[in-house]
């Protein structure tokens, strides 16, 4: 592509931040529009994560474990220890611990898509002639707010389930209307409103935290890619290509920690919120 036809930096970033959707957005809020790329990668990597865990469980031996089995066992032990420290109901942990493990592995895989070259799939579409039908394609589902809020909403529904299961409908309703200000009937509406605000705030912040970190990481990778594009068109900037490689390598190494840390934080908050559902005010 020549310099005359090359997109501007804003056009380049805007193109890579646009989702492949089932139809154009009809308005600001349109619940009939789906981000097909996020759905595709979420389902695919969910299956990959499940397959890896199934393979580890199937290959368990009583002798000296292999490296893959040892890594999975360390991960399972870590998650189980965290669950024991937060969710004190042993019966609940039979479901909560595997759930937390699944959340960690799934989000780690989703976050790891950020390590793929920014223009990889767009180049593949050009080579195969699919670029005429697929103009936009994002590969980091956790940089999509609809994905992360969907996950946090699922956690909210699980918390509601355990609130009802542990306390009963009457007990949970009593908690919603008597905490935090007291049991006086005049305070019931205020207690209920504050409880609803708390549920909404936890759900939104849970999803926004993961989205914000991964979205920022995706932007930085695009800016580094733009630096490389500038280097390619520069005749005198001999240090710019070197800086591009160094910057990309440093950020990729640092991003490994971010990918794992954000998956761990989301998992821990899931355990904390489910643990709170077991506690009475």
C-alpha positions as a printed NumPy array, in Angstrom:
array([[  0.   ,   0.   ,   0.   ],
       [  1.443,   3.384,  -0.979],
       [  1.772,   6.34 ,   1.34 ],
       [ -1.034,   8.104,  -0.558],
       [ -3.533,   5.326,   0.101],
       [ -2.318,   4.292,   3.553],
       [ -4.849,   4.906,   6.346],
       [ -4.17 ,   7.526,   8.95 ],
       [ -3.312,   6.506,  12.498],
       [ -6.885,   7.237,  13.588],
       [ -8.36 ,   5.215,  10.722],
       [ -5.998,   2.316,  11.435],
       [ -6.906,   2.168,  15.136],
       [-10.602,   2.681,  14.418],
       [-10.572,  -0.187,  11.93 ],
       [ -8.949,  -2.57 ,  14.415],
       [-11.361,  -1.551,  17.188],
       [-14.488,  -2.283,  15.121],
       [-16.23 ,  -5.616,  15.628],
       [-17.525,  -8.057,  13.056],
       [-21.278,  -7.804,  13.691],
       [-24.377,  -9.539,  12.389],
       [-25.792,  -6.213,  11.188],
       [-24.99 ,  -2.489,  11.419],
       [-25.88 ,  -0.732,  14.63 ],
       [-29.381,   0.744,  14.322],
       [-28.98 ,   3.02 ,  17.313],
       [-27.019,   3.691,  20.489],
       [-28.531,   0.644,  22.202],
       [-29.579,  -2.261,  20.015],
       [-29.8  ,  -5.67 ,  21.695],
       [-30.26 ,  -7.437,  18.36 ],
       [-26.663,  -6.646,  17.316],
       [-24.059,  -9.283,  18.203],
       [-20.266,  -9.078,  18.048],
       [-19.681, -12.27 ,  16.087],
       [-15.897, -12.208,  16.479],
       [-16.081, -12.081,  20.285],
       [-18.675, -14.852,  20.329],
       [-16.572, -17.018,  18.01 ],
       [-13.36 , -16.734,  20.022],
       [-15.15 , -17.067,  23.375],
       [-16.8  , -20.341,  22.367],
       [-13.692, -21.702,  20.616],
       [-11.316, -20.935,  23.491],
       [-13.878, -22.178,  26.003],
       [-13.817, -25.523,  24.192],
       [-10.012, -25.454,  24.049],
       [ -9.763, -24.781,  27.786],
       [-12.249, -27.544,  28.579],
       [-10.351, -29.942,  26.33 ],
       [ -7.041, -29.152,  28.049],
       [ -8.511, -29.704,  31.515],
       [-10.232, -32.895,  30.35 ],
       [ -6.962, -34.161,  28.886],
       [ -5.149, -33.43 ,  32.161],
       [ -7.826, -35.248,  34.182],
       [ -7.769, -38.212,  31.801],
       [ -3.999, -38.587,  31.934],
       [ -3.653, -38.422,  35.728],
       [ -1.193, -41.003,  37.038],
       [ -0.237, -42.026,  40.561],
       [  3.454, -41.939,  39.704],
       [  5.673, -39.018,  38.797],
       [  3.515, -36.582,  36.81 ],
       [  4.587, -35.07 ,  33.535],
       [  5.134, -31.345,  33.142],
       [  1.637, -30.669,  31.817],
       [ -0.028, -32.696,  34.571],
       [  2.17 , -31.072,  37.217],
       [  1.277, -27.586,  35.967],
       [ -2.449, -28.38 ,  36.025],
       [ -2.18 , -29.89 ,  39.506],
       [ -0.405, -26.783,  40.802],
       [ -3.129, -24.608,  39.262],
       [ -5.924, -26.74 ,  40.743],
       [ -4.297, -26.678,  44.187],
       [ -3.907, -22.896,  44.023],
       [ -7.548, -22.359,  43.059],
       [ -8.784, -24.848,  45.665],
       [ -6.784, -23.158,  48.441],
       [ -8.196, -19.767,  47.48 ],
       [-11.734, -21.19 ,  47.442],
       [-11.276, -22.773,  50.894],
       [-10.16 , -19.444,  52.334],
       [-13.172, -17.533,  50.971],
       [-16.08 , -19.972,  50.61 ],
       [-16.319, -21.861,  53.892],
       [-19.217, -24.109,  52.86 ],
       [-17.636, -27.43 ,  51.803],
       [-20.732, -28.48 ,  49.857],
       [-20.723, -25.249,  47.848],
       [-17.031, -25.633,  47.049],
       [-17.801, -28.805,  45.078],
       [-19.25 , -26.491,  42.419],
       [-17.493, -23.212,  43.186],
       [-13.904, -24.53 ,  42.992],
       [-14.292, -26.05 ,  39.479],
       [-16.16 , -22.904,  38.453],
       [-13.276, -20.694,  39.625],
       [-10.759, -22.922,  37.818],
       [-12.804, -22.708,  34.607],
       [-13.061, -18.923,  34.916],
       [ -9.297, -18.551,  35.349],
       [ -8.339, -20.835,  32.454],
       [-10.983, -19.4  ,  30.123],
       [-10.115, -15.745,  30.768],
       [ -6.386, -16.481,  30.583],
       [ -6.871, -17.975,  27.106],
       [ -9.102, -15.08 ,  26.011],
       [ -6.568, -12.533,  27.254],
       [ -3.703, -14.39 ,  25.555],
       [ -5.19 , -13.633,  22.135],
       [ -3.668, -10.189,  22.59 ],
       [ -0.232, -11.696,  21.876],
       [ -1.153, -12.416,  18.254],
       [  0.17 ,  -9.859,  15.719],
       [ -2.309,  -7.018,  15.296],
       [ -2.65 ,  -7.396,  11.513],
       [ -2.38 , -11.195,  11.353],
       [ -5.981, -12.082,  10.509],
       [ -6.498,  -9.067,   8.275],
       [ -3.502, -10.183,   6.191],
       [ -4.879, -13.747,   6.086],
       [ -8.216, -12.396,   4.859],
       [ -6.404, -10.414,   2.142],
       [ -4.409, -13.45 ,   0.987],
       [ -7.506, -15.665,   0.85 ],
       [ -9.757, -13.03 ,  -0.708],
       [-12.062, -12.985,   2.326],
       [-11.389,  -9.305,   3.008],
       [-14.308,  -8.409,   0.701],
       [-16.763, -10.033,   3.133],
       [-14.875,  -9.671,   6.433],
       [-13.732,  -6.085,   6.846],
       [-13.517,  -6.062,  10.652],
       [-12.316,  -8.793,  12.992],
       [-11.178,  -8.413,  16.608],
       [ -9.513, -11.328,  18.373],
       [ -9.467, -10.267,  22.053],
       [-12.939, -11.013,  23.478],
       [-12.068,  -9.556,  26.89 ],
       [-11.421,  -6.188,  25.216],
       [-15.132,  -6.236,  24.339],
       [-17.328,  -4.752,  27.081],
       [-20.273,  -6.968,  26.148],
       [-18.13 , -10.057,  26.858],
       [-16.813,  -8.96 ,  30.24 ],
       [-20.191,  -7.63 ,  31.417],
       [-21.769, -10.899,  30.286],
       [-19.283, -12.766,  32.485],
       [-19.855, -10.505,  35.481],
       [-23.631, -10.778,  35.041],
       [-23.275, -14.568,  35.108],
       [-21.407, -14.233,  38.406],
       [-24.256, -12.058,  39.702],
       [-26.802, -14.755,  38.822],
       [-24.687, -17.36 ,  40.629],
       [-24.578, -15.084,  43.693],
       [-28.371, -14.733,  43.593],
       [-28.649, -18.533,  43.385],
       [-26.483, -19.036,  46.469],
       [-28.217, -16.253,  48.384],
       [-31.519, -18.072,  47.901],
       [-30.055, -21.552,  48.425],
       [-28.211, -20.713,  51.661],
       [-30.626, -18.232,  53.231],
       [-33.926, -19.125,  51.611],
       [-36.115, -16.61 ,  49.79 ],
       [-37.492, -15.251,  53.062],
       [-34.066, -14.962,  54.665],
       [-32.578, -13.204,  51.666],
       [-35.535, -10.81 ,  51.429],
       [-35.103, -10.052,  55.132],
       [-31.432,  -9.264,  54.496],
       [-32.264,  -7.038,  51.529],
       [-34.676,  -4.95 ,  53.597],
       [-32.887,  -4.794,  56.965],
       [-29.22 ,  -4.213,  56.045],
       [-27.287,  -1.989,  56.279],
       [-29.338,   0.606,  58.211],
       [-31.474,  -1.567,  60.466],
       [-34.758,  -3.463,  60.694],
       [-37.154,  -0.559,  61.234],
       [-39.933,  -0.722,  58.585],
       [-39.322,   2.899,  57.581],
       [-35.768,   1.95 ,  56.614],
       [-36.752,  -0.992,  54.425],
       [-36.973,   0.978,  51.135],
       [-33.595,   2.635,  51.755],
       [-31.974,  -0.691,  52.634],
       [-33.396,  -2.322,  49.517],
       [-32.197,   0.496,  47.236],
       [-28.698,   0.392,  48.716],
       [-28.55 ,  -3.386,  48.318],
       [-29.542,  -3.087,  44.647],
       [-26.93 ,  -0.365,  44.118],
       [-24.328,  -2.655,  45.666],
       [-25.226,  -5.556,  43.362],
       [-25.14 ,  -3.327,  40.27 ],
       [-21.882,  -1.633,  41.295],
       [-20.126,  -4.942,  41.934],
       [-21.31 ,  -6.393,  38.636],
       [-20.341,  -3.356,  36.542],
       [-16.949,  -2.864,  38.229],
       [-16.221,  -6.593,  37.924],
       [-16.676,  -6.494,  34.151],
       [-15.238,  -3.005,  33.603],
       [-11.97 ,  -3.827,  35.389],
       [-11.131,  -6.686,  33.032],
       [-12.349,  -4.794,  29.967],
       [-10.403,  -1.624,  30.779],
       [ -7.078,  -3.382,  31.268],
       [ -7.347,  -5.531,  28.149],
       [ -8.661,  -2.67 ,  25.997],
       [ -5.725,  -0.495,  27.06 ],
       [ -3.297,  -3.314,  26.323],
       [ -4.789,  -3.766,  22.857],
       [ -4.405,  -0.042,  22.154],
       [ -0.751,  -0.07 ,  23.157],
       [ -0.035,  -2.995,  20.821],
       [ -1.693,  -0.994,  18.007],
       [  0.435,   2.046,  18.771],
       [  3.556,  -0.113,  18.665],
       [  2.369,  -1.552,  15.331],
       [  1.915,   2.008,  14.032],
       [  5.474,   2.744,  15.092],
       [  6.558,  -0.175,  12.925],
       [  4.508,   1.17 ,  10.018],
       [  6.189,   4.542,  10.389],
       [  9.566,   2.836,  10.454],
       [  8.765,   0.973,   7.236],
       [  8.036,   4.24 ,   5.41 ],
       [ 11.031,   6.051,   6.874],
       [ 14.244,   6.264,   4.888],
       [ 16.383,   7.94 ,   7.532],
       [ 14.892,   6.754,  10.798],
       [ 17.286,   3.819,  11.248],
       [ 16.735,   3.745,  15.005],
       [ 12.943,   3.601,  14.71 ],
       [ 12.743,  -0.043,  13.562],
       [ 15.066,  -1.009,  16.414],
       [ 12.911,   0.948,  18.849],
       [  9.819,  -0.764,  17.446],
       [ 11.256,  -4.235,  18.117],
       [ 12.471,  -3.287,  21.588],
       [  9.184,  -1.602,  22.557],
       [  7.119,  -4.506,  21.247],
       [  9.245,  -7.086,  23.06 ],
       [  9.21 ,  -5.223,  26.373],
       [  5.454,  -4.656,  26.264],
       [  4.787,  -8.29 ,  25.275],
       [  6.848,  -9.538,  28.236],
       [  5.108,  -7.124,  30.6  ],
       [  1.735,  -8.038,  29.105],
       [  2.228, -11.703,  30.049],
       [  1.935, -10.629,  33.677],
       [ -1.142,  -8.507,  32.911],
       [ -2.869, -11.389,  31.107],
       [ -2.361, -13.782,  34.034],
       [ -3.043, -11.147,  36.689],
       [ -6.369, -10.043,  35.199],
       [ -7.547, -13.652,  34.943],
       [ -6.543, -14.192,  38.589],
       [ -8.27 , -10.994,  39.769],
       [-11.512, -11.86 ,  37.965],
       [-11.414, -15.352,  39.485],
       [-10.731, -14.   ,  42.988],
       [-13.558, -11.467,  42.778],
       [-15.857, -14.263,  41.628],
       [-14.924, -16.242,  44.745],
       [-15.306, -13.179,  46.976],
       [-18.781, -12.325,  45.675],
       [-19.952, -15.94 ,  45.959],
       [-18.463, -16.089,  49.454],
       [-20.388, -12.937,  50.408],
       [-23.574, -14.646,  49.23 ],
       [-22.965, -17.263,  51.929],
       [-22.521, -14.69 ,  54.702],
       [-25.413, -13.19 ,  56.636],
       [-25.495,  -9.486,  57.495]])
